[in-house]
C-alpha positions as a Python dict, from the first residue, in 0.01 Angstrom:
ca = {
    (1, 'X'): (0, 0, 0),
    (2, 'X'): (174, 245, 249),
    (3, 'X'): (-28, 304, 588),
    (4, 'X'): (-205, 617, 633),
    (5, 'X'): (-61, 687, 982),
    (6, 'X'): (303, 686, 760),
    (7, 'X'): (188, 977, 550),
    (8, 'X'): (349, 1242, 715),
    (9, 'X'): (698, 1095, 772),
    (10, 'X'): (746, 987, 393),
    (11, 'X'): (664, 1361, 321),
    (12, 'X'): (946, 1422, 568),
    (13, 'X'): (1160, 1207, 409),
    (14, 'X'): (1045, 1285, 4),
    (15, 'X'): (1133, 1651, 67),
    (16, 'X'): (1490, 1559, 231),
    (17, 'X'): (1534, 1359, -29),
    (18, 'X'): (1430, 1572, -274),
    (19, 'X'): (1591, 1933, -122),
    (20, 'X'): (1892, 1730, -92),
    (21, 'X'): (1875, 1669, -518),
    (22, 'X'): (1717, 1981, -620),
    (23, 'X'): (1727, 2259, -342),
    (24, 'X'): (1396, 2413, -168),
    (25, 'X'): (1271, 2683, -465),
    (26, 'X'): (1311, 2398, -758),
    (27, 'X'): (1133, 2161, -561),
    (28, 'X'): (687, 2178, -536),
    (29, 'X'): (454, 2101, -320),
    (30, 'X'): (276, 1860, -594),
    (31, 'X'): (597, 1688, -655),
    (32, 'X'): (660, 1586, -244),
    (33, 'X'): (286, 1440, -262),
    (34, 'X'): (293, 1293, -543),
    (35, 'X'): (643, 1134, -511),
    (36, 'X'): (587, 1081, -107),
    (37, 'X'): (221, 869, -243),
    (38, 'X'): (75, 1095, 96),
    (39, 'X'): (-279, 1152, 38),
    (40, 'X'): (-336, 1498, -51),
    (41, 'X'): (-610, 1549, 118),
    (42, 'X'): (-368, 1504, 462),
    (43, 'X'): (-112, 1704, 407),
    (44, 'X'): (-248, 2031, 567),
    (45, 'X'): (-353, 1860, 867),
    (46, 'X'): (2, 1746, 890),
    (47, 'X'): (165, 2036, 755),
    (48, 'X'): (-54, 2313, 817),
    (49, 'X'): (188, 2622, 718),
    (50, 'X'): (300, 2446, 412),
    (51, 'X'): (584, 2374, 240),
    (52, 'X'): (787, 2626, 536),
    (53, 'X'): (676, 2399, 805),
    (54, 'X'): (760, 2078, 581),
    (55, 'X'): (1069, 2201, 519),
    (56, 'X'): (1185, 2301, 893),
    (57, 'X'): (1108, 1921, 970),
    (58, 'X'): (1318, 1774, 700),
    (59, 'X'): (1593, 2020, 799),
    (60, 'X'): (1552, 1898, 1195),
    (61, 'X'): (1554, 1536, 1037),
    (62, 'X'): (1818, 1564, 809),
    (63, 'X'): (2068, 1746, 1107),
    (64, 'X'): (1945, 1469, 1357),
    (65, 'X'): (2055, 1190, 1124),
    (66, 'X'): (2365, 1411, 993),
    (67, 'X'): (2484, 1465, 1386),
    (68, 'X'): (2382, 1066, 1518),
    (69, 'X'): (2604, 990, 1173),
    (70, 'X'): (2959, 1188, 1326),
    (71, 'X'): (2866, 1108, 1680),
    (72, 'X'): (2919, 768, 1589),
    (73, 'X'): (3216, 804, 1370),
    (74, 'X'): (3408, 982, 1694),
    (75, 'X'): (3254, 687, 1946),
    (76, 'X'): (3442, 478, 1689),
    (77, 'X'): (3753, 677, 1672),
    (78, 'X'): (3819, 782, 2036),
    (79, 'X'): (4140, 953, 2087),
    (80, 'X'): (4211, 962, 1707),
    (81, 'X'): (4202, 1227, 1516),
    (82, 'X'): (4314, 1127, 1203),
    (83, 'X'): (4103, 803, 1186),
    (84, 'X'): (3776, 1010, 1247),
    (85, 'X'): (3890, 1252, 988),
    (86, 'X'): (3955, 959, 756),
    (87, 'X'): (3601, 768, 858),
    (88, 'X'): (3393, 1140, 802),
    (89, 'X'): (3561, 1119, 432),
    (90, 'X'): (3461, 796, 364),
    (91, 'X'): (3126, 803, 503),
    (92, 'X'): (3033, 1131, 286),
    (93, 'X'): (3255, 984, -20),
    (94, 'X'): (3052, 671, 13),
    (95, 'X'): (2718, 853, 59),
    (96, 'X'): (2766, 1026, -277),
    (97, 'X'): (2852, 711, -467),
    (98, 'X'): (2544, 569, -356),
    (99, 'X'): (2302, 850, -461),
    (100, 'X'): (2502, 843, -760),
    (101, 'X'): (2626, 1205, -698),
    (102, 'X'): (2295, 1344, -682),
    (103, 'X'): (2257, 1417, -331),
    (104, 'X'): (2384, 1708, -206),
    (105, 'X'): (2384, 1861, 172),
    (106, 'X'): (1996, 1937, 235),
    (107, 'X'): (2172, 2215, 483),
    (108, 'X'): (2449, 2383, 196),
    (109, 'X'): (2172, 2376, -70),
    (110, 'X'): (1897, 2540, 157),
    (111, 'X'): (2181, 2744, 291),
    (112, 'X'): (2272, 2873, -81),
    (113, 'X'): (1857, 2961, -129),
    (114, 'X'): (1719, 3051, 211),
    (115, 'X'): (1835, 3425, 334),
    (116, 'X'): (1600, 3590, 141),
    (117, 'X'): (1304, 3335, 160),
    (118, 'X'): (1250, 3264, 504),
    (119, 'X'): (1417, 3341, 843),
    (120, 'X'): (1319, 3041, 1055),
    (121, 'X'): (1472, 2828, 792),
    (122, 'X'): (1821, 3009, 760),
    (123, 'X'): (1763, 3015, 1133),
    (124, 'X'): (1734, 2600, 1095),
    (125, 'X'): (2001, 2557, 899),
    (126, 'X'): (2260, 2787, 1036),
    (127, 'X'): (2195, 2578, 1348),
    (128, 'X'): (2279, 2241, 1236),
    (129, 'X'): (2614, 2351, 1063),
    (130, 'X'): (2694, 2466, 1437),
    (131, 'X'): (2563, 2225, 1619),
    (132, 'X'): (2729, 1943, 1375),
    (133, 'X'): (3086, 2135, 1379),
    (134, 'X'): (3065, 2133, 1779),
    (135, 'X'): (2999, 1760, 1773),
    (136, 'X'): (3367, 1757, 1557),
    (137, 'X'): (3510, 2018, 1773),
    (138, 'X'): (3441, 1796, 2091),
    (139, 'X'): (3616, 1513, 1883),
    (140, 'X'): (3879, 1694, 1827),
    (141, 'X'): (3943, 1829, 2227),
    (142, 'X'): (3933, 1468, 2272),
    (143, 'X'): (4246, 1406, 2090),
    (144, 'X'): (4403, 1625, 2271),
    (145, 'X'): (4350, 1975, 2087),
    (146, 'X'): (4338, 2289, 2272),
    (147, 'X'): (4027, 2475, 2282),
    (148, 'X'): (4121, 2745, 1960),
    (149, 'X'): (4272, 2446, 1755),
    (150, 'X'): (3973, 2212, 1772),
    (151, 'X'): (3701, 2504, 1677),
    (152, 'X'): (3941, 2583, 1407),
    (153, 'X'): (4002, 2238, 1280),
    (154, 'X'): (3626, 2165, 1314),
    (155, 'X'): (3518, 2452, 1111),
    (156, 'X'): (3719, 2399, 843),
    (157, 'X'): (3671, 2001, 803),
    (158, 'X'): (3265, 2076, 800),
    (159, 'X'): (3348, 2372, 511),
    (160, 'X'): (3619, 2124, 374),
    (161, 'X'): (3317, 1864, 378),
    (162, 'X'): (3086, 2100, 164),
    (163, 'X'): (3290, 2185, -68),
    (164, 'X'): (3389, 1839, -131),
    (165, 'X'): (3014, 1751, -167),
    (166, 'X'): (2990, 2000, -407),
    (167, 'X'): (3306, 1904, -636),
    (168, 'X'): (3208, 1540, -620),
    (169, 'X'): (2848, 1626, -752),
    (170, 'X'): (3012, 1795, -1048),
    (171, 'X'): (3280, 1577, -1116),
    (172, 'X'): (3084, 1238, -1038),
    (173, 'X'): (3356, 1099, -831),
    (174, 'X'): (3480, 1064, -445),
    (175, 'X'): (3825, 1154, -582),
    (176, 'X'): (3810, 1524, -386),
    (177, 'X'): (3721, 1300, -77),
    (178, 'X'): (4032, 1087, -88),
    (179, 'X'): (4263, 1377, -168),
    (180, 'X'): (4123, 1594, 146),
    (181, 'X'): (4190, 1237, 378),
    (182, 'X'): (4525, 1221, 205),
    (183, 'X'): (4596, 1615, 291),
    (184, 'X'): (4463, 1583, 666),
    (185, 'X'): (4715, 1276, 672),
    (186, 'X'): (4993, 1480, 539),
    (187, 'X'): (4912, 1774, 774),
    (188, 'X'): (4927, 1539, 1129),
    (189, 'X'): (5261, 1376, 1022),
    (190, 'X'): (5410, 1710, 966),
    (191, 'X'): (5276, 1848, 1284),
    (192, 'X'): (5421, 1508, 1467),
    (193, 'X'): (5720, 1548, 1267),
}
């Protein structure tokens, strides 16, 4: 039997989990207790502005774990561009096979629900697509880019990387992952060519 001083974190995690499958609107507060086992009694005292509150916390988890996730990708990949562009594809492609193409990005679904529904949380979400395309950006000067061509290159991997989520979801396959790795390949050995 789960602790009760654990309650509020597998609420965290039950509503990443489950905004990541089914987006904020579809998903209830009686389904995150009830799938999180958190007494319901508790989660007020946790939570006490509701489902909002819940949901800025599994956004601030969810961009935490997202930005620890590329930070160690470029730590492994200093100086190479191509090889961290190469490791973020895998990592996402093999994130997808292992939710079985069910999870999505909690940040692109929220994103595709939130403007009219709450401000904070479009506030929440816009940030982590920033702060996560700076953390690629920085990468990216690493390797040698100037300024212009590594906020560029960022932006586009990260919207590269949501579409890709997106198609792979749909298509049930990391196939769009491999053929963006195989274009970003392409794309360095022309520039070096």
């Amino acid at each position: 039997m789960p602790r009760k001083t654990d309650a509020r974190a597998r609420a965290i995690a039950t509503a990443e989990r489950l905004f990541r499958i089914q987006g904020y609107t579809a998903t209830g507060l009686t389904q995150i207790i009830e799938e999180s086992g958190a007494p319901k009694g508790s989660f007020y005292f946790h939570f006490p502005r509701g489902k909002a509150q819940l949901a800025e916390e599994a956004i601030d988890h969810y961009v935490a774990s997202r930005m620890a996730v590329l930070r160690s990708i470029s730590a492994d990949t200093t100086g190479d561009a191509l090889n961290f562009v190469r490791q973020i594809f895998g990592t996402f492609a093999a994130e997808m096979v292992a939710s079985d193409f069910q999870y999505g990005c909690l940040m692109q679904n929220l994103a595709n629900e939130l403007p009219a529904l709450d401000a904070e949380l479009t506030k929440r979400v816009a940030r982590g697509f920033v702060d996560s395309t700076a953390i690629v950006a920085e990468h990216f000067r690493g390797c040698g880019f100037a300024p212009a061509r590594a906020s560029s290159t960022a932006a586009a991997l990260v919207a590269a990387l949501e579409g890709a989520r997106t198609i792979a979801r749909l298509e049930r396959t990391p196939a769009i992952f491999e053929a963006l790795a195989d274009v970003s390949a392409q794309r360095w050995a022309a520039s070096e060519g």
